[in-house]
Tab-separated table of C-alpha atoms in Angstrom:
chain	number	residue	atom	x	y	z
A	1	MET	CA	-11.259	-62.648	4.631
A	2	ASP	CA	-10.950	-60.843	1.284
A	3	SER	CA	-14.044	-57.857	0.733
A	4	PRO	CA	-16.254	-58.699	-2.589
A	5	LEU	CA	-15.526	-55.040	-3.245
A	6	LYS	CA	-11.848	-54.941	-3.732
A	7	LYS	CA	-10.657	-56.431	-6.781
A	8	LYS	CA	-7.139	-57.661	-6.883
A	9	ASP	CA	-4.665	-55.951	-9.306
A	10	THR	CA	-3.881	-58.717	-12.207
A	11	ARG	CA	-2.418	-56.461	-14.441
A	12	THR	CA	1.600	-56.861	-15.347
A	13	SER	CA	3.790	-53.765	-15.745
A	14	GLU	CA	3.571	-54.193	-19.518
A	15	ASP	CA	0.027	-54.256	-19.301
A	16	MET	CA	0.280	-51.124	-17.520
A	17	TYR	CA	2.315	-49.319	-20.742
A	18	HIS	CA	-0.751	-50.399	-22.974
A	19	ASP	CA	-2.997	-48.004	-20.656
A	20	ALA	CA	-0.492	-44.864	-20.568
A	21	PRO	CA	-1.116	-41.884	-22.777
A	22	LEU	CA	0.638	-41.438	-25.814
A	23	PHE	CA	3.172	-38.612	-24.630
A	24	ALA	CA	4.152	-40.770	-21.604
A	25	GLU	CA	7.804	-42.151	-21.894
A	26	PHE	CA	8.061	-45.976	-21.199
A	27	GLY	CA	11.934	-45.727	-19.879
A	28	ALA	CA	12.860	-42.816	-17.004
A	29	PRO	CA	10.222	-40.700	-15.618
A	30	PHE	CA	9.712	-37.351	-17.583
A	31	VAL	CA	12.419	-35.083	-16.221
A	32	THR	CA	12.253	-31.571	-17.047
A	33	LYS	CA	15.578	-29.443	-17.623
A	34	PRO	CA	16.341	-26.056	-15.490
A	35	LYS	CA	15.918	-23.193	-17.336
A	36	ALA	CA	19.258	-21.589	-17.970
A	37	ALA	CA	19.497	-17.910	-16.183
A	38	THR	CA	18.987	-14.791	-19.109
A	39	ASP	CA	19.657	-11.473	-18.507
A	40	LYS	CA	16.754	-10.229	-20.628
A	41	THR	CA	13.388	-9.388	-18.937
A	42	PRO	CA	10.382	-10.676	-20.915
A	43	LYS	CA	8.537	-7.846	-21.690
A	44	THR	CA	10.937	-5.744	-23.349
A	45	GLY	CA	13.780	-7.516	-24.309
A	46	LYS	CA	16.442	-5.458	-23.185
A	47	LYS	CA	19.108	-6.581	-20.727
A	48	LYS	CA	18.627	-6.152	-16.815
A	49	PRO	CA	21.870	-3.767	-15.608
A	50	PRO	CA	24.008	-5.805	-13.307
A	51	THR	CA	24.101	-5.660	-10.010
A	52	THR	CA	26.716	-4.741	-7.637
A	53	GLY	CA	25.403	-4.739	-4.300
A	54	LYS	CA	24.793	-0.911	-4.384
A	55	SER	CA	21.715	1.113	-3.127
A	56	PRO	CA	19.922	3.243	-5.656
A	57	ARG	CA	20.880	6.624	-5.691
A	58	LYS	CA	18.760	9.387	-4.140
A	59	LYS	CA	17.590	12.521	-5.786
A	60	ALA	CA	19.324	15.296	-4.922
A	61	ALA	CA	17.562	18.021	-3.600
A	62	LYS	CA	16.261	20.898	-5.458
A	63	PRO	CA	18.454	24.385	-5.322
A	64	GLY	CA	15.529	26.511	-4.072
A	65	ARG	CA	14.313	24.047	-0.763
A	66	SER	CA	17.168	22.618	1.123
A	67	ALA	CA	16.059	19.159	2.217
A	68	SER	CA	15.219	20.052	5.851
A	69	GLN	CA	12.417	22.383	5.113
A	70	PRO	CA	9.083	21.434	5.663
A	71	ARG	CA	6.956	21.772	3.053
A	72	ALA	CA	4.616	24.605	2.694
A	73	PRO	CA	0.503	23.462	3.474
A	74	LYS	CA	-1.591	23.645	0.740
A	75	PRO	CA	-3.714	27.024	0.853
A	76	VAL	CA	-7.182	26.463	2.595
A	77	ASN	CA	-10.205	26.967	0.322
A	78	LYS	CA	-11.991	29.835	1.965
A	79	GLU	CA	-15.506	29.245	0.966
A	80	ALA	CA	-15.887	25.565	1.733
A	81	LEU	CA	-18.468	24.925	4.441
A	82	LEU	CA	-16.532	21.669	5.837
A	83	LEU	CA	-12.550	21.423	6.579
A	84	SER	CA	-10.755	18.322	6.136
A	85	VAL	CA	-8.426	16.902	8.450
A	86	ALA	CA	-5.691	18.102	6.123
A	87	ASP	CA	-7.257	21.659	6.053
A	88	MET	CA	-7.715	21.308	10.083
A	89	CYS	CA	-3.675	20.639	10.370
A	90	ALA	CA	-3.315	23.216	8.015
A	91	LEU	CA	-5.553	25.676	9.716
A	92	LEU	CA	-4.172	24.841	13.285
A	93	GLY	CA	-0.590	24.397	11.896
A	94	VAL	CA	-0.310	20.833	14.019
A	95	SER	CA	0.303	17.494	12.718
A	96	ARG	CA	-2.199	14.837	11.862
A	97	ALA	CA	-1.157	12.829	14.920
A	98	THR	CA	-1.685	16.080	17.191
A	99	LEU	CA	-4.875	16.859	15.495
A	100	ILE	CA	-6.332	13.396	16.123
A	101	ARG	CA	-5.036	13.306	19.851
A	102	MET	CA	-7.014	16.428	20.313
A	103	ASP	CA	-10.103	15.281	18.665
A	104	ASN	CA	-9.930	11.829	21.069
A	105	GLY	CA	-9.508	14.417	23.533
A	106	GLY	CA	-12.910	16.162	23.092
A	107	LYS	CA	-10.902	19.344	22.481
A	108	LEU	CA	-11.707	20.151	18.788
A	109	PRO	CA	-15.097	21.703	17.861
A	110	GLY	CA	-17.248	21.448	14.888
A	111	ARG	CA	-16.752	17.609	14.401
A	112	ILE	CA	-18.973	16.136	11.613
A	113	LYS	CA	-18.354	12.159	10.700
A	114	LEU	CA	-19.958	12.016	7.090
A	115	GLY	CA	-19.465	8.172	6.260
A	116	GLY	CA	-16.044	7.172	6.774
A	117	SER	CA	-14.583	10.318	6.851
A	118	VAL	CA	-14.451	13.038	9.162
A	119	LYS	CA	-14.817	16.876	8.609
A	120	TYR	CA	-14.979	19.839	10.465
A	121	HIS	CA	-17.756	23.145	10.431
A	122	ARG	CA	-15.519	26.011	9.309
A	123	GLU	CA	-17.720	28.385	11.093
A	124	THR	CA	-17.513	26.545	14.255
A	125	VAL	CA	-14.309	26.184	14.125
A	126	GLU	CA	-13.221	29.790	13.154
A	127	THR	CA	-15.255	30.933	16.516
A	128	TRP	CA	-13.623	28.749	18.555
A	129	LEU	CA	-10.486	30.224	17.778
A	130	LYS	CA	-11.696	33.433	18.070
A	131	GLU	CA	-12.662	32.848	21.375
A	132	MET	CA	-9.262	31.298	22.273
A	133	ILE	CA	-7.662	34.969	21.491
A	134	VAL	CA	-6.935	36.597	25.069
A	135	LYS	CA	-8.133	39.883	25.027
A	136	SER	CA	-5.163	42.125	26.985
A	137	ASP	CA	-5.837	44.911	28.902
A	138	THR	CA	-4.048	47.873	27.257
């Protein structure tokens, strides 16, 4: 039993060509040709250097410092009320991972959380460092 809502398609292939848009081809379907590989970049128009499979050259170390020497920590601002994590690392001479481990263990005083960042109260940290110095009897 045919539904009255479904209409039988009575169009022929010739009728379908009349309904096709003007830019459609009647023959084979539209096929794009692959673009030829070019050595030019679209922005500058300069040719790319040929790739040889080698890795890029590494920069040579500066004459004044060998590659194995660590960089000197940046100086800590003596007037700042709060110390950043980087300042604390420089002050204590430890890595960031060690500082975080000490902080999670509750070994660092003066921790202040401001929004999403952590700062340390300078005076509290300096007092803590002075208390850690063992006075020797001479």
